[in-house]
Short mmCIF file of C-alpha atoms in Angstrom, two decimals:
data_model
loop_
_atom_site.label_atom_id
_atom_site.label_comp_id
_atom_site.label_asym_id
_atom_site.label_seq_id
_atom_site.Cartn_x
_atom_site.Cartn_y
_atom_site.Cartn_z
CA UNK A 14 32.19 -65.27 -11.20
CA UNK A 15 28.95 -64.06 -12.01
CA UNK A 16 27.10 -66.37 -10.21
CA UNK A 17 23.58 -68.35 -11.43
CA UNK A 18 22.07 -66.53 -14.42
CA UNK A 19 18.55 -66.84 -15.01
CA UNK A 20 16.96 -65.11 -17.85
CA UNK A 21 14.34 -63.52 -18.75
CA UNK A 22 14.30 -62.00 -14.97
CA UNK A 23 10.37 -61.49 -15.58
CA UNK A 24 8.02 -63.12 -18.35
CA UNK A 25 4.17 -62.56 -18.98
CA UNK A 26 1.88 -65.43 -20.97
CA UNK A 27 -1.14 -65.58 -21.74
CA UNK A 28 -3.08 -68.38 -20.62
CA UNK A 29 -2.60 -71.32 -23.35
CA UNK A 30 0.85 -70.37 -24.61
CA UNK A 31 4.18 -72.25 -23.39
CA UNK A 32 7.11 -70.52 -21.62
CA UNK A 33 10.62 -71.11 -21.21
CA UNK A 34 13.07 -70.40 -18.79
CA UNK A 35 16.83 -70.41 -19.04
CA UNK A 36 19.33 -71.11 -16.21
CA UNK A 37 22.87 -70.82 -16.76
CA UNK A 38 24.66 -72.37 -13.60
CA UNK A 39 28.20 -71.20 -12.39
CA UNK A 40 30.94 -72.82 -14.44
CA UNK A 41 32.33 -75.95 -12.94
CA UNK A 42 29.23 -76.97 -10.85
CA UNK A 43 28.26 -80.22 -11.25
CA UNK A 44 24.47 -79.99 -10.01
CA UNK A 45 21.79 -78.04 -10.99
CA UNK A 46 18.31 -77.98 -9.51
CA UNK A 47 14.93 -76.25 -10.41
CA UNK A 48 12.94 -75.02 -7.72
CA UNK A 49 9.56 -73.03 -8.01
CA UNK A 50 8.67 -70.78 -5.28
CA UNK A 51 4.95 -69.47 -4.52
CA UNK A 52 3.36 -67.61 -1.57
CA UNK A 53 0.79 -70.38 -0.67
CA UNK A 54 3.43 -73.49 -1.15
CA UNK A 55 6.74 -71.58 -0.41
CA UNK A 56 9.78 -73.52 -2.24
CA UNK A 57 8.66 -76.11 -3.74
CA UNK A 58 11.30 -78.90 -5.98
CA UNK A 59 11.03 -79.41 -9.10
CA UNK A 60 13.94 -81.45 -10.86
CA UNK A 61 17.74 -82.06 -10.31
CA UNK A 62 20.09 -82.83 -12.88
CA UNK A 63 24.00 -84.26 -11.98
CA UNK A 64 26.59 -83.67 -14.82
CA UNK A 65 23.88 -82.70 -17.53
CA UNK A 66 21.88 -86.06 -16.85
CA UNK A 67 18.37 -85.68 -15.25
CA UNK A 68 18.72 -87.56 -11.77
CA UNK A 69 15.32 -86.79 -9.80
CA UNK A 70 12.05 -84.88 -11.42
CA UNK A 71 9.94 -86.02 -8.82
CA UNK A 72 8.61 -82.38 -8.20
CA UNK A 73 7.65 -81.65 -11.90
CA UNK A 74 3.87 -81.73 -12.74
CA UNK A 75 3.54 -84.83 -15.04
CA UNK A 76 1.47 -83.11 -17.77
CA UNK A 77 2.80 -79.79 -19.68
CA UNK A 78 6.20 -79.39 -17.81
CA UNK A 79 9.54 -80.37 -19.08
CA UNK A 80 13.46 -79.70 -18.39
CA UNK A 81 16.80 -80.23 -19.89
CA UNK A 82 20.48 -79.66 -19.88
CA UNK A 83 21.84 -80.28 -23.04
CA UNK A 84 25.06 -78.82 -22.12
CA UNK A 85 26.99 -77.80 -18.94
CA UNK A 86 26.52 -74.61 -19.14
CA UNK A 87 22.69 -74.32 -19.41
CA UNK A 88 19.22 -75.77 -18.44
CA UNK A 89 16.07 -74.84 -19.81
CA UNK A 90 12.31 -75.26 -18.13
CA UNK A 91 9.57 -75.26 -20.23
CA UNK A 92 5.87 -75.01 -19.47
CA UNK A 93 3.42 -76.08 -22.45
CA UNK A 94 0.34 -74.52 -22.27
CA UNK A 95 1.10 -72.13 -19.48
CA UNK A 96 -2.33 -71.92 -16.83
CA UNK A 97 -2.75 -69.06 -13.86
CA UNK A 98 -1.61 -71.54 -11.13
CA UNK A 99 1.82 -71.60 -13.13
CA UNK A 100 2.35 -67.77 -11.89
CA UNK A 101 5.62 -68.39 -9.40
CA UNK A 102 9.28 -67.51 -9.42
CA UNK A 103 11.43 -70.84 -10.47
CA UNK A 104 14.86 -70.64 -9.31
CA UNK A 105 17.57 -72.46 -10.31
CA UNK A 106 20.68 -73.48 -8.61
CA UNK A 107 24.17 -74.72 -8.76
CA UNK A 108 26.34 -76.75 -6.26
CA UNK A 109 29.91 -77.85 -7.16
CA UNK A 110 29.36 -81.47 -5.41
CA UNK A 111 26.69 -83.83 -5.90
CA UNK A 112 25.85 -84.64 -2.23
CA UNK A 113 23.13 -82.20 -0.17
CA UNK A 114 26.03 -80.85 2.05
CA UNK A 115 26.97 -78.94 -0.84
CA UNK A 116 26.26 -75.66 -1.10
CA UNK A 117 23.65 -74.21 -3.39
CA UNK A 118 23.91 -71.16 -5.36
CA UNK A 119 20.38 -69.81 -6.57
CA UNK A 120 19.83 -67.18 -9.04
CA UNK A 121 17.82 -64.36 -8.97
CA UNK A 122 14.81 -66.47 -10.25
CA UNK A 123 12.41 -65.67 -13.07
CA UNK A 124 8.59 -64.59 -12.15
CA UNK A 125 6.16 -66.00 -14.51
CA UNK A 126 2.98 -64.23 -14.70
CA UNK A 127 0.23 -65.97 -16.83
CA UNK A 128 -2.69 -63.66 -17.56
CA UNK B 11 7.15 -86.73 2.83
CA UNK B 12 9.85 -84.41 3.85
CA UNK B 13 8.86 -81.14 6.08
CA UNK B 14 10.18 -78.76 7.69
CA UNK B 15 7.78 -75.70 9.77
CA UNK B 16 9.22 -72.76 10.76
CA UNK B 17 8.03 -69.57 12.69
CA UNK B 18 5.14 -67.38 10.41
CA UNK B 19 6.72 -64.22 10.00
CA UNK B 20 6.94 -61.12 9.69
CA UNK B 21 8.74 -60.85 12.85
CA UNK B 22 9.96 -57.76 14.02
CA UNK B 23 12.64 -56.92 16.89
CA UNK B 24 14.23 -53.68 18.00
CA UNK B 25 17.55 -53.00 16.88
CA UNK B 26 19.93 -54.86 19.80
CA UNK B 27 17.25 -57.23 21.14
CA UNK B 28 17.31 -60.93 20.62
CA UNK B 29 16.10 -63.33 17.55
CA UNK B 30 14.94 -66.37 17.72
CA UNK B 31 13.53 -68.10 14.67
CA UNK B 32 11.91 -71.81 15.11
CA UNK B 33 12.40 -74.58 12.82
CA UNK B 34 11.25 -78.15 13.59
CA UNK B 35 11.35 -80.91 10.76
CA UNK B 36 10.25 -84.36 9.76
CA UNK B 37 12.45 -86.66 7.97
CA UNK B 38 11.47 -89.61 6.48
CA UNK B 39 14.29 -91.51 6.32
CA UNK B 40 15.95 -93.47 8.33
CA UNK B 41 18.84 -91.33 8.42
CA UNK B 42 19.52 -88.38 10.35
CA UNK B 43 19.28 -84.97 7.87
CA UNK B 44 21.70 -82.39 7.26
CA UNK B 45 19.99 -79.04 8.16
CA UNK B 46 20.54 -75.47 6.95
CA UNK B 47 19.72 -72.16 7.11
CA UNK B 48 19.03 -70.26 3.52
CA UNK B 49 18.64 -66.43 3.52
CA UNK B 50 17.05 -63.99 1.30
CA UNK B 51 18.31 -60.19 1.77
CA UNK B 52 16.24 -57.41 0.15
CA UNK B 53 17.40 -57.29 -3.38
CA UNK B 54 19.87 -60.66 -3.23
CA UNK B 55 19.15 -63.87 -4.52
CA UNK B 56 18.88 -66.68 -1.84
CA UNK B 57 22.27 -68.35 0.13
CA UNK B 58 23.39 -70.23 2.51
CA UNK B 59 24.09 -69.13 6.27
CA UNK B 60 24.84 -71.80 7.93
CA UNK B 61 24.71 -75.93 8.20
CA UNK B 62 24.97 -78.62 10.68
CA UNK B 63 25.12 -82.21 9.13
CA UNK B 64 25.85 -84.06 12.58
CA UNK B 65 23.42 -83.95 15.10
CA UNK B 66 24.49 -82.29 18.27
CA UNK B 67 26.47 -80.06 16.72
CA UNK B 68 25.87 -76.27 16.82
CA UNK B 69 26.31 -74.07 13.24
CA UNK B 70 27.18 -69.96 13.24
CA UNK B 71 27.73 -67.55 10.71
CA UNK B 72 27.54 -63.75 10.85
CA UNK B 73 26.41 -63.97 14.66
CA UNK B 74 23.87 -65.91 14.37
CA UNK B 75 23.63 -69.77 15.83
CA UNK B 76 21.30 -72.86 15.32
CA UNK B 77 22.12 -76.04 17.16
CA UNK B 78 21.29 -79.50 15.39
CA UNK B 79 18.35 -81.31 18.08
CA UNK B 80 17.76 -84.71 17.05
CA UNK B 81 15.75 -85.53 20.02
CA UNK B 82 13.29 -82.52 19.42
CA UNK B 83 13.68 -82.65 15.12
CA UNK B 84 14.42 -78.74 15.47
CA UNK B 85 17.00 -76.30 13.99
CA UNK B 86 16.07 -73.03 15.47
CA UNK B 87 18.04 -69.81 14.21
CA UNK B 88 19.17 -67.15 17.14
CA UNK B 89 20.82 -63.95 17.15
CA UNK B 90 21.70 -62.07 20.34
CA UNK B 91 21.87 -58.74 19.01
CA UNK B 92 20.04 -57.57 15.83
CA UNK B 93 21.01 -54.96 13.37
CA UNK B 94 19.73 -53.18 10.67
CA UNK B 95 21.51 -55.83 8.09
CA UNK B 96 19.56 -58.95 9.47
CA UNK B 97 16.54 -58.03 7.52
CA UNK B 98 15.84 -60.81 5.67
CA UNK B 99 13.91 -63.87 4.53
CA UNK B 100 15.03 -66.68 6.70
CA UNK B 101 14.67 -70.54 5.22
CA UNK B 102 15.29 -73.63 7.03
CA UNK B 103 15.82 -77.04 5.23
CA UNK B 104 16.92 -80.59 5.21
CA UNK B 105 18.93 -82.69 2.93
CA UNK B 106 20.52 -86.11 3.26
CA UNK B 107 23.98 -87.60 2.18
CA UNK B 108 23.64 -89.67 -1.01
CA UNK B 109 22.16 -93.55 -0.68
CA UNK B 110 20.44 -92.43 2.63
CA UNK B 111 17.95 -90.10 1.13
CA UNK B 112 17.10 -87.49 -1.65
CA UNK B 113 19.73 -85.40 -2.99
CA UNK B 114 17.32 -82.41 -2.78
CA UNK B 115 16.98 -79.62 -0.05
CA UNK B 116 13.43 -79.71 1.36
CA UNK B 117 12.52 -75.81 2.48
CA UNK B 118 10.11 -74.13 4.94
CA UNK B 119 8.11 -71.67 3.93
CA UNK B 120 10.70 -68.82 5.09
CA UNK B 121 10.05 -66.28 7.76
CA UNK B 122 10.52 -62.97 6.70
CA UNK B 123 12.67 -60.80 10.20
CA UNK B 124 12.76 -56.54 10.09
CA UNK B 125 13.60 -54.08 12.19
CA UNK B 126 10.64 -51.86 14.49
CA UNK B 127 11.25 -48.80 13.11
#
């Protein structure tokens, strides 16, 4: 089991352009859920989605950010029109229930850098 | 909303002494939170360590402990004897059971623990 893959591990934008960032969870898991981690506002939600279908996106910024599982193997996060106070790591994770007693599994997170 | 404080790190022990790492937290609903300890080791991607979801009860995992205090809203982490492999990012959050809350864990801000050289 190779765990939650997140790719690219690392991505640089300029300011203006979009980004997006991949999250396959492990195989079987039924939940997956973005988080985006900075210094100043430590781990901060973002969205949840249970079997494939978005749930709770109560933590995304209304304007320029967007997420989606089309399939049960992946979820993508995209970011329109990327600005400096984008810069974080977003993690994703995985948990085999739907409840919050189950365990998450995080990946290794991707840093965005905008420029 | 949903909070949870814990120590400010860096915190730094000698090898053998005693951890203790605060958490206290503020639930909004109604019902009492399950509560858990995430960790971070150098080079690892974050996972669990332990979790309590009934209040009163006491959680351990690789030597370290963190009782469940509803009557205080804390969840503080403690080790009795520190080693080189505890060196870490420590997280505490809450969650709730479905229907009585969000689905999502809320985090601290994490409190990173090493070693006095």
């Amino acid at each position: 089991n190779a765990g939650v893959i997140q790719t690219p591990r690392h991505k640089v934008t300029g300011k203006g352009q979009e980004a997006t960032l991949w999250c396959e969870p492990i195989s079987g898991h039924s939940a997956v859920f973005w988080y985006r981690q900075t210094i100043v506002q430590g781990l901060e939600f973002l969205t949840y989605f249970r079997n494939q279908a978005p749930i709770d996106d109560s933590g995304m910024p209304k304007e320029r950010f967007s997420a989606q599982m089309p399939n049960q193997s992946h979820s993508t996060l995209k970011i329109q029109s990327t600005q400096p106070q984008d810069s974080a790591v977003y993690l994703c994770a995985s948990s085999r229930g739907t409840t919050s007693q189950n365990t998450l599994y995080f990946g290794a997170g991707t840093r965005l850098s905008v420029l | 909303g949903d909070s949870v404080t814990q120590t400010e790190g860096p915190v730094t022990v000698s090898e053998s002494e005693s951890l203790i790492i605060n958490c206290t937290y503020s639930a909004t609903s109604i019902a009492y939170p399950n509560l858990f300890w995430y960790v971070r080791y150098p080079g690892e991607g974050l996972q669990l360590l332990l979790k309590v979801i009934t209040a009163g009860q006491k959680g351990s995992s690789r030597g370290f402990e963190a009782t469940y205090n509803k009557e205080t809203t804390s969840f503080h982490l403690q080790k009795a004897s520190v080693q080189e492999s505890d060196s870490a990012v420590y997280y505490c959050a809450l969650g709730y059971l479905p229907g009585t809350g969000s689905n999502r864990l809320t985090f601290g801000k994490g409190t990173k623990f090493s070693l006095i050289p």
